[in-house]
CSV table of C-alpha atoms in Angstrom, one decimal:
chain,number,residue,atom,x,y,z
W,25,UNK,CA,4.9,105.7,62.8
W,26,UNK,CA,4.7,102.5,64.9
W,27,UNK,CA,4.0,99.0,63.7
W,28,UNK,CA,0.3,99.5,64.1
W,29,UNK,CA,0.3,102.3,61.7
W,30,UNK,CA,2.0,100.2,58.9
W,31,UNK,CA,-0.2,99.4,55.9
W,32,UNK,CA,-1.4,95.8,55.6
W,33,UNK,CA,0.3,95.4,52.2
W,34,UNK,CA,3.7,96.3,53.7
W,35,UNK,CA,3.3,93.8,56.5
W,36,UNK,CA,2.4,91.0,54.1
W,37,UNK,CA,5.5,91.7,51.9
W,38,UNK,CA,7.8,91.5,54.9
W,39,UNK,CA,6.5,88.1,55.8
W,40,UNK,CA,7.0,86.5,52.3
W,41,UNK,CA,10.5,85.5,51.1
W,42,UNK,CA,12.1,87.4,48.4
W,43,UNK,CA,11.3,86.3,44.9
W,44,UNK,CA,13.9,84.0,43.3
W,45,UNK,CA,14.6,84.9,39.8
W,46,UNK,CA,13.9,82.2,37.2
W,47,UNK,CA,17.0,80.4,35.9
W,48,UNK,CA,18.3,81.2,32.5
W,49,UNK,CA,17.0,79.1,29.6
W,50,UNK,CA,19.3,76.2,29.0
W,51,UNK,CA,19.8,74.1,26.0
W,52,UNK,CA,16.9,71.9,24.8
W,53,UNK,CA,17.0,68.3,26.3
W,54,UNK,CA,18.2,65.5,24.1
W,55,UNK,CA,15.5,63.4,22.5
W,56,UNK,CA,14.8,60.1,24.2
W,57,UNK,CA,14.8,57.1,21.8
W,58,UNK,CA,11.6,55.0,22.1
W,59,UNK,CA,12.2,51.5,23.6
W,60,UNK,CA,11.5,48.6,21.3
W,61,UNK,CA,9.2,46.2,22.9
W,62,UNK,CA,10.2,42.5,22.2
W,63,UNK,CA,7.7,40.4,20.5
W,64,UNK,CA,6.1,38.2,23.1
W,65,UNK,CA,5.3,34.6,22.3
W,66,UNK,CA,1.9,34.2,20.7
W,67,UNK,CA,1.8,37.8,19.4
W,68,UNK,CA,2.3,38.8,15.8
W,69,UNK,CA,4.7,41.6,14.8
W,70,UNK,CA,1.7,43.8,13.8
W,71,UNK,CA,0.4,43.7,17.4
W,72,UNK,CA,3.7,45.1,18.7
W,73,UNK,CA,4.1,47.7,16.0
W,74,UNK,CA,6.6,45.8,13.7
W,75,UNK,CA,6.0,45.2,10.0
W,76,UNK,CA,4.4,41.8,9.2
W,77,UNK,CA,6.4,39.0,7.7
W,78,UNK,CA,6.1,37.9,4.1
W,79,UNK,CA,4.8,34.5,3.0
W,80,UNK,CA,8.2,33.3,2.1
W,81,UNK,CA,9.6,34.4,5.5
W,82,UNK,CA,6.8,32.6,7.3
W,83,UNK,CA,7.5,29.4,5.2
W,84,UNK,CA,11.2,29.5,6.0
W,85,UNK,CA,10.5,30.1,9.8
W,86,UNK,CA,8.2,27.1,9.7
W,87,UNK,CA,10.5,24.6,8.1
W,88,UNK,CA,13.9,25.7,9.4
W,89,UNK,CA,15.4,24.7,11.7
W,90,UNK,CA,13.7,21.3,11.3
W,91,UNK,CA,11.8,20.0,14.3
W,92,UNK,CA,12.0,16.2,14.5
W,93,UNK,CA,9.8,14.4,16.9
W,94,UNK,CA,10.3,10.9,18.2
W,95,UNK,CA,7.2,9.7,16.3
W,96,UNK,CA,8.6,11.1,13.0
W,97,UNK,CA,12.0,9.4,13.6
W,98,UNK,CA,10.3,6.0,14.2
W,99,UNK,CA,8.2,6.4,11.0
W,100,UNK,CA,11.4,7.3,9.0
W,101,UNK,CA,13.2,4.2,10.3
W,102,UNK,CA,10.2,1.9,9.5
W,103,UNK,CA,10.0,3.4,5.9
W,104,UNK,CA,13.7,2.9,5.4
W,105,UNK,CA,13.4,-0.8,6.5
W,106,UNK,CA,10.5,-1.4,4.2
W,107,UNK,CA,12.4,0.2,1.2
W,108,UNK,CA,15.5,-1.9,2.0
W,109,UNK,CA,13.4,-5.1,2.1
W,110,UNK,CA,11.7,-4.3,-1.2
W,111,UNK,CA,15.1,-3.6,-2.8
W,112,UNK,CA,16.4,-7.0,-1.6
W,113,UNK,CA,13.3,-8.8,-2.9
W,114,UNK,CA,13.6,-7.1,-6.3
W,115,UNK,CA,17.3,-8.0,-6.5
W,116,UNK,CA,16.7,-11.7,-5.7
W,117,UNK,CA,13.9,-11.9,-8.3
W,118,UNK,CA,16.2,-10.3,-10.8
W,119,UNK,CA,19.0,-12.9,-10.1
W,120,UNK,CA,16.5,-15.8,-10.5
W,121,UNK,CA,15.4,-14.5,-13.9
W,122,UNK,CA,18.8,-13.4,-15.1
W,123,UNK,CA,19.5,-16.6,-17.0
W,124,UNK,CA,16.4,-16.3,-19.2
W,125,UNK,CA,16.8,-12.5,-19.7
W,126,UNK,CA,20.3,-13.1,-20.9
W,127,UNK,CA,19.4,-15.8,-23.4
W,128,UNK,CA,19.1,-15.0,-27.0
W,129,UNK,CA,15.8,-14.9,-28.9
W,130,UNK,CA,16.5,-18.2,-30.7
W,131,UNK,CA,17.3,-19.9,-27.4
W,132,UNK,CA,14.0,-18.7,-25.9
W,133,UNK,CA,12.1,-19.9,-28.9
W,134,UNK,CA,13.8,-23.3,-28.7
W,135,UNK,CA,12.9,-23.6,-25.0
W,136,UNK,CA,9.2,-22.8,-25.8
W,137,UNK,CA,9.3,-25.3,-28.6
W,138,UNK,CA,10.6,-27.9,-26.2
W,139,UNK,CA,7.8,-27.2,-23.7
W,140,UNK,CA,5.2,-27.5,-26.5
W,141,UNK,CA,6.7,-30.8,-27.6
W,142,UNK,CA,6.5,-32.2,-24.1
W,143,UNK,CA,2.9,-31.1,-23.9
W,144,UNK,CA,2.2,-32.8,-27.2
W,145,UNK,CA,3.8,-36.0,-26.1
W,146,UNK,CA,1.6,-36.1,-23.0
W,147,UNK,CA,-1.4,-35.5,-25.1
W,148,UNK,CA,-0.5,-38.3,-27.5
W,149,UNK,CA,0.0,-40.7,-24.6
W,150,UNK,CA,-3.4,-39.7,-23.2
W,151,UNK,CA,-5.1,-40.3,-26.6
W,152,UNK,CA,-3.3,-43.7,-26.8
W,153,UNK,CA,-4.6,-44.8,-23.4
W,154,UNK,CA,-8.1,-43.7,-24.4
W,155,UNK,CA,-7.9,-45.7,-27.6
W,156,UNK,CA,-6.8,-48.8,-25.6
W,157,UNK,CA,-9.7,-48.4,-23.2
W,158,UNK,CA,-12.2,-48.1,-26.1
W,159,UNK,CA,-10.8,-51.1,-27.8
W,160,UNK,CA,-11.1,-53.2,-24.7
W,161,UNK,CA,-14.7,-52.1,-24.3
W,162,UNK,CA,-15.8,-52.6,-27.9
W,163,UNK,CA,-13.8,-55.7,-28.8
W,164,UNK,CA,-15.9,-58.8,-29.3
W,165,UNK,CA,-13.2,-61.0,-28.0
W,166,UNK,CA,-12.0,-59.0,-25.0
W,167,UNK,CA,-9.8,-61.8,-23.7
W,168,UNK,CA,-7.8,-62.0,-27.0
W,169,UNK,CA,-7.5,-58.3,-27.1
W,170,UNK,CA,-6.3,-58.2,-23.6
W,171,UNK,CA,-3.6,-60.9,-24.3
W,172,UNK,CA,-2.4,-58.9,-27.3
W,173,UNK,CA,-2.1,-55.7,-25.3
W,174,UNK,CA,-0.5,-57.6,-22.5
W,175,UNK,CA,2.2,-58.9,-24.9
W,176,UNK,CA,2.8,-55.4,-26.2
W,177,UNK,CA,3.0,-54.0,-22.7
W,178,UNK,CA,5.5,-56.7,-21.7
W,179,UNK,CA,7.8,-55.6,-24.5
W,180,UNK,CA,7.5,-51.9,-23.5
W,181,UNK,CA,8.2,-52.7,-19.9
W,182,UNK,CA,11.1,-54.9,-20.9
W,183,UNK,CA,12.7,-51.9,-22.7
W,184,UNK,CA,12.1,-49.7,-19.7
W,185,UNK,CA,13.5,-52.3,-17.3
W,186,UNK,CA,16.5,-53.0,-19.5
W,187,UNK,CA,15.8,-56.7,-20.0
W,188,UNK,CA,15.1,-56.3,-23.8
W,189,UNK,CA,17.4,-54.8,-26.4
W,190,UNK,CA,16.0,-51.8,-28.3
W,191,UNK,CA,16.7,-49.9,-31.5
W,192,UNK,CA,15.3,-46.7,-33.1
W,193,UNK,CA,16.0,-43.1,-33.9
W,194,UNK,CA,17.9,-41.0,-31.4
W,195,UNK,CA,21.2,-39.3,-30.6
W,196,UNK,CA,24.7,-40.1,-29.5
W,197,UNK,CA,26.4,-37.7,-27.1
W,198,UNK,CA,30.1,-38.0,-26.5
W,199,UNK,CA,31.8,-36.2,-23.5
W,200,UNK,CA,35.5,-35.7,-23.7
W,201,UNK,CA,37.1,-35.1,-20.3
W,202,UNK,CA,40.9,-34.6,-20.7
W,203,UNK,CA,41.1,-32.6,-17.4
W,204,UNK,CA,39.3,-35.2,-15.3
W,205,UNK,CA,36.8,-32.5,-14.1
W,206,UNK,CA,33.6,-34.3,-15.0
W,207,UNK,CA,31.8,-35.7,-11.9
W,208,UNK,CA,29.1,-38.2,-11.4
W,209,UNK,CA,26.4,-35.5,-10.7
W,210,UNK,CA,27.1,-33.9,-14.1
W,211,UNK,CA,26.4,-37.2,-15.9
W,212,UNK,CA,23.3,-37.8,-13.7
W,213,UNK,CA,22.0,-34.3,-14.7
W,214,UNK,CA,22.5,-35.3,-18.4
W,215,UNK,CA,20.4,-38.5,-17.8
W,216,UNK,CA,17.6,-36.6,-16.1
W,217,UNK,CA,17.5,-34.0,-18.9
W,218,UNK,CA,17.3,-36.7,-21.5
W,219,UNK,CA,14.5,-38.5,-19.6
W,220,UNK,CA,12.6,-35.2,-19.3
W,221,UNK,CA,12.9,-34.7,-23.1
W,222,UNK,CA,11.4,-38.2,-23.8
W,223,UNK,CA,14.3,-40.6,-23.9
W,224,UNK,CA,13.0,-44.2,-24.0
W,225,UNK,CA,16.3,-46.2,-23.7
W,226,UNK,CA,19.7,-45.0,-22.6
W,227,UNK,CA,23.1,-46.7,-22.5
W,228,UNK,CA,26.3,-45.2,-21.2
W,229,UNK,CA,29.6,-46.9,-22.1
W,230,UNK,CA,28.0,-50.3,-22.4
W,231,UNK,CA,25.9,-50.0,-19.1
W,232,UNK,CA,22.1,-49.9,-19.5
W,233,UNK,CA,20.5,-47.1,-17.6
W,234,UNK,CA,17.2,-48.0,-15.8
W,235,UNK,CA,15.1,-46.4,-13.1
W,236,UNK,CA,17.3,-47.7,-10.3
W,237,UNK,CA,20.6,-46.6,-11.9
W,238,UNK,CA,23.0,-44.5,-9.8
W,239,UNK,CA,26.2,-42.7,-10.5
W,240,UNK,CA,29.2,-42.4,-8.1
W,241,UNK,CA,32.6,-40.8,-8.2
W,242,UNK,CA,35.5,-43.3,-8.3
W,243,UNK,CA,38.7,-41.3,-8.1
W,244,UNK,CA,39.1,-39.5,-11.3
W,245,UNK,CA,36.5,-41.7,-13.0
W,246,UNK,CA,32.8,-42.4,-12.6
W,247,UNK,CA,31.0,-45.6,-11.7
W,248,UNK,CA,27.5,-46.5,-13.0
W,249,UNK,CA,25.7,-49.0,-10.8
W,250,UNK,CA,29.1,-50.1,-9.5
W,251,UNK,CA,30.6,-50.5,-13.0
W,252,UNK,CA,33.6,-48.2,-13.5
W,253,UNK,CA,33.6,-46.3,-16.8
W,254,UNK,CA,36.3,-44.0,-18.2
W,255,UNK,CA,36.2,-40.9,-20.4
W,256,UNK,CA,35.2,-40.4,-23.1
W,257,UNK,CA,31.6,-40.9,-21.9
W,258,UNK,CA,29.4,-42.1,-24.7
W,259,UNK,CA,25.6,-41.8,-24.3
W,260,UNK,CA,23.4,-43.8,-26.7
W,261,UNK,CA,19.8,-42.5,-26.4
W,262,UNK,CA,16.7,-43.7,-28.3
W,263,UNK,CA,14.0,-41.1,-28.7
W,264,UNK,CA,12.9,-38.1,-30.8
W,265,UNK,CA,16.1,-36.5,-31.8
W,266,UNK,CA,14.3,-33.1,-32.5
W,267,UNK,CA,13.5,-33.0,-28.7
W,268,UNK,CA,16.6,-34.6,-27.3
W,269,UNK,CA,19.3,-32.5,-28.8
W,270,UNK,CA,17.7,-29.0,-28.0
W,271,UNK,CA,17.2,-30.2,-24.4
W,272,UNK,CA,21.0,-30.7,-24.0
W,273,UNK,CA,21.8,-27.4,-25.7
W,274,UNK,CA,19.5,-25.0,-23.8
W,275,UNK,CA,21.2,-22.0,-22.1
W,276,UNK,CA,22.6,-23.2,-18.8
W,277,UNK,CA,22.0,-26.8,-19.8
W,278,UNK,CA,24.2,-29.9,-19.9
W,279,UNK,CA,26.5,-28.8,-22.7
W,280,UNK,CA,27.2,-25.4,-21.3
W,281,UNK,CA,27.8,-26.9,-17.8
W,282,UNK,CA,30.3,-29.3,-19.2
W,283,UNK,CA,32.1,-26.6,-21.1
W,284,UNK,CA,32.5,-24.6,-18.0
W,285,UNK,CA,34.3,-27.6,-16.5
W,286,UNK,CA,36.7,-27.6,-19.5
W,287,UNK,CA,35.1,-30.6,-21.0
W,288,UNK,CA,33.5,-30.9,-24.5
W,289,UNK,CA,30.2,-32.5,-25.4
W,290,UNK,CA,29.2,-33.3,-29.0
W,291,UNK,CA,25.7,-34.4,-30.0
W,292,UNK,CA,24.9,-36.3,-33.2
W,293,UNK,CA,21.5,-37.3,-34.5
W,294,UNK,CA,21.0,-40.7,-36.0
W,295,UNK,CA,18.1,-42.6,-37.6
W,296,UNK,CA,19.2,-45.9,-35.9
W,297,UNK,CA,20.5,-46.2,-32.4
W,298,UNK,CA,21.0,-49.6,-30.9
W,299,UNK,CA,20.8,-50.1,-27.1
W,300,UNK,CA,21.8,-53.7,-26.5
W,301,UNK,CA,23.2,-53.7,-23.0
W,302,UNK,CA,20.8,-55.8,-20.8
W,303,UNK,CA,20.1,-55.9,-17.1
W,304,UNK,CA,19.2,-59.0,-15.1
W,305,UNK,CA,15.8,-59.0,-13.5
W,306,UNK,CA,16.1,-58.7,-9.8
W,307,UNK,CA,13.5,-60.5,-7.8
W,308,UNK,CA,12.2,-58.3,-5.1
W,309,UNK,CA,12.8,-59.4,-1.6
W,310,UNK,CA,9.6,-58.0,0.0
W,311,UNK,CA,7.3,-56.6,-2.6
W,312,UNK,CA,4.6,-58.9,-3.9
W,313,UNK,CA,1.8,-58.4,-6.4
W,314,UNK,CA,-1.5,-57.4,-4.9
W,315,UNK,CA,-3.6,-58.5,-7.8
W,316,UNK,CA,-5.8,-61.6,-7.4
C-alpha cells in the first residue's frame, strides 16, 4: 500500500515523538524552615507573629539602658548645686548655735535669768524717769525740786565720769596670769561684759575705768589709759553682784576664755566695794554746751 492508503491514525503517530517514560519516584524533598521576619520599628511582636512581652519586660526595656538627655543632665546639676548650698547653710547655722546647744541646762537657765534681770533694770530706770517727770510737773516749787534733782544728777554723773569716789555692793575679780598670755583685748572684753551686766563703777589695779578708757598691750603687760599695770589684774566693780558674777561665768564668757589662755579668774561677792581712784576732768577743746 502506498502512503496515501495509510490510515490517518498511523500518520499522526509517526509525526509525534516517542513518549518519554516518567522518572522514578525520588525521595520526598526536605522541609523548608519558615523565615523569621525581624520586628520592624513601630510594630509590636504580635503584629509579626511573635508572643507579646510581659509587663515586667516592657518596664525593663523602658528604663534600661537609661536614656539621658541634655535637659535632664542640666536639671540634675542644678539640683545637686541646690542641695549642696542647703547643706552648707545648715552646717553654718549649726556651728553658730553649737555653743548654746552644748551648754548645760543650768547654764541656759542662768543666761535667761540674766536677760530677765537686764530687762527689769531697764524697766526700773524707765519708771524712775517717769517719777522724776511727774515730780517736776506736780511740785509747787519746781525751781527747788529742779535744783535738788540737779545735785543728785551731778553726783551720779561724777561717779560715771570718775571724778567722785563711790562705794556699794559688788564683786572683786582677780586674774592670775603666770604665763603672760592675757592680752589687752581680753581685759577689755571683761569690762564690756561687766558694763552690760549693770556695773556702775569699775577700777582696775588702781586705775578708774570711764567711758573713754582704753587698753593696750605693753610687752608682756597691759596698759590702761597709758598706765602700765601688772598681773595679777584686780577688778573692783560696784553693782548688783547677782547679775555681775553670772555674766562672767556664762559658757564661752570671760572666765572660760581666760582659762583657755592658761590664766585663772576668781570672782568674789562683797557687800561693800570701794572705788576711790579718781580721774581729772578734761576740758573739751571744741565741744561747747548748746543750752541757753
